[in-house]
XYZ file of C-alpha atoms in Angstrom:
353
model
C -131.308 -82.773 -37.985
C -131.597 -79.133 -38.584
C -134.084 -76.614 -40.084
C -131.397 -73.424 -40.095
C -131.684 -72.496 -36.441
C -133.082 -75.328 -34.287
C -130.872 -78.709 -34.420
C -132.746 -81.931 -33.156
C -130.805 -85.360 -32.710
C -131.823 -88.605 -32.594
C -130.697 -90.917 -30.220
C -131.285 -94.471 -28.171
C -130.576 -94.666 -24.707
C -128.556 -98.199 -24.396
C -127.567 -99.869 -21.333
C -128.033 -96.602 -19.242
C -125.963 -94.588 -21.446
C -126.415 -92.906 -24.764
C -125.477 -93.679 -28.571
C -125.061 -90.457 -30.329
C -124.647 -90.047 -34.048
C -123.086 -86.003 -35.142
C -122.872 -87.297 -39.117
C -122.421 -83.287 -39.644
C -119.385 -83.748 -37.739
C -117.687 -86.680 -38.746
C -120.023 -89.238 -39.642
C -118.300 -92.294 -37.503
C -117.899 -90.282 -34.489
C -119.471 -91.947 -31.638
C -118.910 -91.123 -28.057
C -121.164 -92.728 -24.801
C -122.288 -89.733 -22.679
C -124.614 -88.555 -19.802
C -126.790 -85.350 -20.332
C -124.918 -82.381 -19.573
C -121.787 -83.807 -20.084
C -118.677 -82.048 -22.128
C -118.138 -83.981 -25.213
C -114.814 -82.639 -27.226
C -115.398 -79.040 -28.435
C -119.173 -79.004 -27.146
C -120.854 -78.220 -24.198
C -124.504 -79.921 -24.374
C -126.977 -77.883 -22.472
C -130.469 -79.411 -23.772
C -131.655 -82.082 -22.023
C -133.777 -85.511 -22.953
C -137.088 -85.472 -21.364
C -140.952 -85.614 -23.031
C -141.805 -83.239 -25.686
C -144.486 -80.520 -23.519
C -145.993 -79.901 -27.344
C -144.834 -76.182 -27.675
C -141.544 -77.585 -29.369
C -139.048 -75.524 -26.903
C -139.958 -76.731 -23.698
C -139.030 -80.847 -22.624
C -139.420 -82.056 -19.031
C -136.490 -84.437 -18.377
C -136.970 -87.548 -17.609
C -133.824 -89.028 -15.232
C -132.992 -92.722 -16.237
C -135.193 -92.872 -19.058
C -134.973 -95.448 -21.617
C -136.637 -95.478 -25.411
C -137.224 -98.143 -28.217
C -135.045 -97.318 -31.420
C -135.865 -94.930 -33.773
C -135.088 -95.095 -37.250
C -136.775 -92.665 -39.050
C -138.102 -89.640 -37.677
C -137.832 -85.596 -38.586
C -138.095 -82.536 -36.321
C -141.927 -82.255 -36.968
C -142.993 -85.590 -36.232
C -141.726 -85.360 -32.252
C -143.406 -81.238 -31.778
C -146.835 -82.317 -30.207
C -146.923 -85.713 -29.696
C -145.805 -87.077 -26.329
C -143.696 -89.904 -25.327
C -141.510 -89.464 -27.930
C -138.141 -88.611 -27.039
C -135.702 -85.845 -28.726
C -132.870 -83.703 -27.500
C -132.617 -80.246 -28.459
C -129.407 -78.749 -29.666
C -130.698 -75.120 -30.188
C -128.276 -74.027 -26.976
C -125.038 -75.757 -28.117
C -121.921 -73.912 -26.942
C -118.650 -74.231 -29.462
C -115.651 -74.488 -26.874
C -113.636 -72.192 -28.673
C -110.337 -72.851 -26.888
C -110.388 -76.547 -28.008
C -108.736 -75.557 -31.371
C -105.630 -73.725 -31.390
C -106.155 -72.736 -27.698
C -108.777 -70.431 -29.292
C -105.785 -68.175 -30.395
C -104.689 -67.366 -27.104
C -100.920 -66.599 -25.916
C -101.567 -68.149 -22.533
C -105.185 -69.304 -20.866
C -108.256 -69.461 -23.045
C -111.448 -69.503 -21.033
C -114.291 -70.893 -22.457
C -118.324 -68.998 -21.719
C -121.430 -69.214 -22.859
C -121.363 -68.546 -26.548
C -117.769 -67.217 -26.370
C -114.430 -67.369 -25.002
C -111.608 -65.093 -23.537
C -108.376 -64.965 -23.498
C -106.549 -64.564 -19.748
C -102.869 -64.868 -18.475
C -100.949 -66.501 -15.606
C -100.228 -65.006 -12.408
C -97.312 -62.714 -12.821
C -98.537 -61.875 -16.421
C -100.985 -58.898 -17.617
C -102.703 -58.921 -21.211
C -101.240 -56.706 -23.480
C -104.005 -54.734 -25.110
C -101.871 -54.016 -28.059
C -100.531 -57.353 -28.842
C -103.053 -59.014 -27.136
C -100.599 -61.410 -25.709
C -99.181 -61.706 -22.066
C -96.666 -59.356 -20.870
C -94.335 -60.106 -17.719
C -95.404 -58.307 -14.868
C -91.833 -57.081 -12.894
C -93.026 -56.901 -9.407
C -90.227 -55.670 -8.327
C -91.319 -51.863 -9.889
C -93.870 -51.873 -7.233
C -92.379 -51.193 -3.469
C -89.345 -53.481 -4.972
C -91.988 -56.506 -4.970
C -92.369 -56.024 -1.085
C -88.680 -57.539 -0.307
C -86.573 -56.235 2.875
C -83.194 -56.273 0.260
C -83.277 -57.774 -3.011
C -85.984 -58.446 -5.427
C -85.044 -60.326 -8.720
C -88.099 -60.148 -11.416
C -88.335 -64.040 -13.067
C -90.394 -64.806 -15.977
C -94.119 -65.061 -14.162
C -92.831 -64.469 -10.544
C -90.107 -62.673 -8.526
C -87.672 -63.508 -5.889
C -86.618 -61.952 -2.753
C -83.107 -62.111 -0.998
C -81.011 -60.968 1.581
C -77.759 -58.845 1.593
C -74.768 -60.854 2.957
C -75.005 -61.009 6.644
C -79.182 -61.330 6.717
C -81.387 -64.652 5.833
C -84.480 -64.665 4.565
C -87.281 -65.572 6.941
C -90.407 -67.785 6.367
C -92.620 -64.964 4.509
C -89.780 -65.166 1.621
C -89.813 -61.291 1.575
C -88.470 -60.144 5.275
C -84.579 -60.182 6.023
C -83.555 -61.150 9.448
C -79.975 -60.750 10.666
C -77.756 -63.770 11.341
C -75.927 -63.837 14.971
C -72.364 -65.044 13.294
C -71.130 -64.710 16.969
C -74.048 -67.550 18.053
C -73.871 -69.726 14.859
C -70.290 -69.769 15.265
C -69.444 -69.069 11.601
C -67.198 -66.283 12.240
C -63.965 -66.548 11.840
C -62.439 -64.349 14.976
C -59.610 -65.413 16.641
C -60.605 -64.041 20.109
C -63.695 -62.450 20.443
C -67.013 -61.906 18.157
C -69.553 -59.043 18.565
C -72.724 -59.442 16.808
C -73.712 -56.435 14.279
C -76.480 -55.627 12.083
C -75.690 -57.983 9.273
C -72.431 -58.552 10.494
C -69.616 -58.407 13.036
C -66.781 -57.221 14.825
C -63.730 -59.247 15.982
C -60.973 -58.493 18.731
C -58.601 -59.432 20.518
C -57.476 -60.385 24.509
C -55.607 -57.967 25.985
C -51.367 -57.968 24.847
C -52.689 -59.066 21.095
C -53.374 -56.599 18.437
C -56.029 -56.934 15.298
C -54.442 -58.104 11.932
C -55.063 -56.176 9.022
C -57.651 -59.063 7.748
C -59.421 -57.929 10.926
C -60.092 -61.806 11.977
C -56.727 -62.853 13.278
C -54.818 -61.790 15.782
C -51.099 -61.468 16.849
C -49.092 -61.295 19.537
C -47.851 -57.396 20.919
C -43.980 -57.247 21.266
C -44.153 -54.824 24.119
C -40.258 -55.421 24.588
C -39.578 -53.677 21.128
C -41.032 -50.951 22.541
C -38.217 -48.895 24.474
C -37.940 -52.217 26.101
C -41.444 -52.361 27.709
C -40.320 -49.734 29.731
C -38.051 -52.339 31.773
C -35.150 -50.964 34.169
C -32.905 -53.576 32.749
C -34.232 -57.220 31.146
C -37.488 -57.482 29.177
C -39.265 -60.970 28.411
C -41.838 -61.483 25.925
C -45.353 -63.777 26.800
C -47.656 -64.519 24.418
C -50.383 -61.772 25.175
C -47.485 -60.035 27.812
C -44.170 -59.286 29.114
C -42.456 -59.345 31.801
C -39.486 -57.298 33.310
C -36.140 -58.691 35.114
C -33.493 -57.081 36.986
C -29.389 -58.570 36.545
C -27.793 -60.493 39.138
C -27.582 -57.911 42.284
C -30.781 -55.873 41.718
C -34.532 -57.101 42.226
C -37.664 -55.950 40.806
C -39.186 -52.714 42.553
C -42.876 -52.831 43.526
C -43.972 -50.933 39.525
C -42.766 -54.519 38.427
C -40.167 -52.356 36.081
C -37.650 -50.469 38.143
C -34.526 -52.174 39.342
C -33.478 -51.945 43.225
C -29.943 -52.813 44.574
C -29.704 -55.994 46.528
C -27.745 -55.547 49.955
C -25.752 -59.062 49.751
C -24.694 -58.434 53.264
C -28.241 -57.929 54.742
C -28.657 -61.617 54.386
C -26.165 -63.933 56.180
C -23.668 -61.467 55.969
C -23.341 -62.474 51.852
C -21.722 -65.412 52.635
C -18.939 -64.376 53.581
C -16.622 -65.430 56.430
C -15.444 -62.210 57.773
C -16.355 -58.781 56.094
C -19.275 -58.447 53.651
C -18.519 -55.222 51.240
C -22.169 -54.120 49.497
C -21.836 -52.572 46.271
C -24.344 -51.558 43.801
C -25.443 -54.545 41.847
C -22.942 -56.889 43.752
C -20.613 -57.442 46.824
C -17.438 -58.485 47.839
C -15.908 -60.496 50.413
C -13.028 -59.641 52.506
C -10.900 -60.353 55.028
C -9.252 -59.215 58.094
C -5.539 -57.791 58.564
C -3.597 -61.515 58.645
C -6.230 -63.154 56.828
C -6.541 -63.785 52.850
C -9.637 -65.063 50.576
C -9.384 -68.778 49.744
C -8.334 -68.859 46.115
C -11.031 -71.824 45.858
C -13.752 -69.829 47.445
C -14.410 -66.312 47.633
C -15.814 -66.455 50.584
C -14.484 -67.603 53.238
C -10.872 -66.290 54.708
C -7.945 -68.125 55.849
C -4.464 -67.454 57.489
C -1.894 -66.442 56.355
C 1.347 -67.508 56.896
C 3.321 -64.381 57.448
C 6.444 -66.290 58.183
C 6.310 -68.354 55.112
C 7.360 -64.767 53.170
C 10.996 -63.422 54.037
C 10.855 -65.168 57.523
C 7.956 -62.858 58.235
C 10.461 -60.001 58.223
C 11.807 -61.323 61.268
C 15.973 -61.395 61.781
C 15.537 -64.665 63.369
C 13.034 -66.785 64.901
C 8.947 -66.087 62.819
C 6.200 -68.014 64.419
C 2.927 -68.179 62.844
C -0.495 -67.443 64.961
C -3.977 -66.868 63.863
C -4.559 -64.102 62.095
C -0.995 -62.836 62.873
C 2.895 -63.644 63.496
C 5.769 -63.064 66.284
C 9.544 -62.849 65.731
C 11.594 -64.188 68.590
C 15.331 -63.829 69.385
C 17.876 -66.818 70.946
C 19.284 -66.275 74.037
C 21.682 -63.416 74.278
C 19.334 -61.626 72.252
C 16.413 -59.088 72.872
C 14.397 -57.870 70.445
C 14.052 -54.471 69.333
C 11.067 -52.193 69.234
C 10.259 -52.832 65.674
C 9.053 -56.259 67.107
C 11.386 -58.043 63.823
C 15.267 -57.058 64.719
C 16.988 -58.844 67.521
C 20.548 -57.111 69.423
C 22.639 -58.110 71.674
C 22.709 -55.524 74.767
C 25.150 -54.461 77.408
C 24.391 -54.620 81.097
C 23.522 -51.234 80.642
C 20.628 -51.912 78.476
C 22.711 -50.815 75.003
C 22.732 -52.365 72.138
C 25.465 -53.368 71.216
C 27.746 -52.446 68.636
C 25.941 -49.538 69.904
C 23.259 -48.907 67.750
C 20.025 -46.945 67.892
C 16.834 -49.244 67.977
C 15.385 -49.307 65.361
């Protein structure tokens, strides 16, 4: 019931609860509820309890309980104790139950009112009166190390390549490739600020990807700076010398080998050094062995024109001797033989020859 500006309802407590009747809201409406409590749009402030006879004023009564009451206006409670009524001078209209009170994002419900408010990462437009995004990254680039991407509401922070982003979401931290092993260096990694660097082992160079590397051909360059013979390594080279020569102590010149120095070459008789090789002879009545250059055999004088002999040839080692038949005496050329008179002549009587 209401006289204009003080509202009084009627109700029965039933089975510790309450049976309340708003016919000037819908008439059929009924809803069980505890003092105090929030009831659809309204918020209930007044309170049962017994009537103190100034008609503003009710001491509540916890757990109370009262007969039904049929018939009864605002006057006949106002002085007369015992009876119970509930006061609904203070009712609050919950604004933000209809339409969200008109608001673009929160509606806050007060006493006798109601504001409008925004999410985080929103500020009220006092022109449209709706909720503007708030770009936090405008403002010390949201507090992010790098990156700061503005989403509707919120922000986000990230790192350039090379960093990760550490627990706080807004600090950068670099990432040790070299320790993670997600570089991709052939040889060796060294760890940079947000990156790194790769090289390479000694006889390889950096490709131009600046990961991989590849082997130096040092012998394509004025041959290594080899005497004679240059062999590639993988990550090297090496120098050689040609039959005859041997490396000098740089590990590039080329010496001469002295066959002869060592077991005189091989060779049988006489060891002839010469630069890069040697040669093998022999002495006067002695030939190489066609079947090995080393070693020296005789030679049979007197197989060859008797020697030179005029009659008897008779081979020795290393030499030959002519010999005449009886009668006969050889001349001084050690190869003619002459018969002589008892005078010594030769005869016919020829000069020795």
């Amino acid at each position: 019931m209401t006289n204009g500006s003080v509202s009084i309802a009627i109700f029965n407590y039933l089975n510790n609860g309450m049976n309340w009747t708003r016919s000037w809201y819908g008439g059929n409406d009924r809803t069980s509820l505890k003092s105090n409590e929030y009831v659809d749009q309204y918020n209930f402030y007044a309170v049962a309890g017994y009537d103190l006879g100034d008609g503003h004023h009710f001491l509540n009564i916890n757990g109370s309980h009262t007969e039904n009451i049929s018939d009864i206006d605002q006057m006949s409670n106002v002085g007369i104790p015992g009876k119970f009524i509930f006061d609904l001078s203070e009712i609050n209209i919950n604004e933000c139950f209809e339409n969200n009170g008109g608001c673009h994002q929160m509606c806050i419900n007060t006493r006798k009112s109601y504001r409008c408010d925004c999410y985080n990462g929103y500020k009220m437009n006092s022109t449209t009166n709706k909720c503007d995004d708030i770009n936090e990254c405008l403002s010390d680039n949201g507090g992010c190390d790098h990156n700061c991407q503005n989403k509707a509401g919120s922000f986000a922070c990230s790192c350039r390549y090379g960093y990760t982003l550490n627990g706080d979401k807004k600090t950068c931290k670099d990432i040790d490739e070299c320790l993670t092993g997600t570089h991709r260096c052939n040889h060796s990694c060294l760890n940079t600020d947000g990156s790194y660097n790769c090289s390479c082992q000694s006889g390889f160079d950096l490709a131009p990807d600046l990961r991989t590397c590849f082997d130096v051909l040092e012998c394509l360059d004025e041959n290594g700076g080899c005497a004679q013979k240059c062999k590639d390594l993988p990550g090297s080279y090496q120098c050689d010398c040609n039959s005859g020569y041997e490396l000098a102590e740089d590990r590039h010149a080329c010496l001469n080998v002295d066959e002869c120095q060592d077991n005189n070459g091989g060779c049988s008789q006489l060891c002839v050094d010469s630069i890069g090789s040697y040669n093998c002879r022999c002495n006067i009545g002695y030939e190489l062995d066609d079947d090995n250059a080393h070693t020296c055999i005789d030679i049979n004088e007197c197989e060859l024109n008797n020697g030179g002999c005029s009659h008897r040839c008779r081979n020795t080692e290393g030499s030959y001797e002519c010999s005449c038949p009886e009668g006969l005496q050889l001349l001084h050329n050690r190869r003619t033989c002459r018969e002589f008179d008892h005078c010594g002549r030769v005869f016919p009587y020829l000069s020795q020859q």
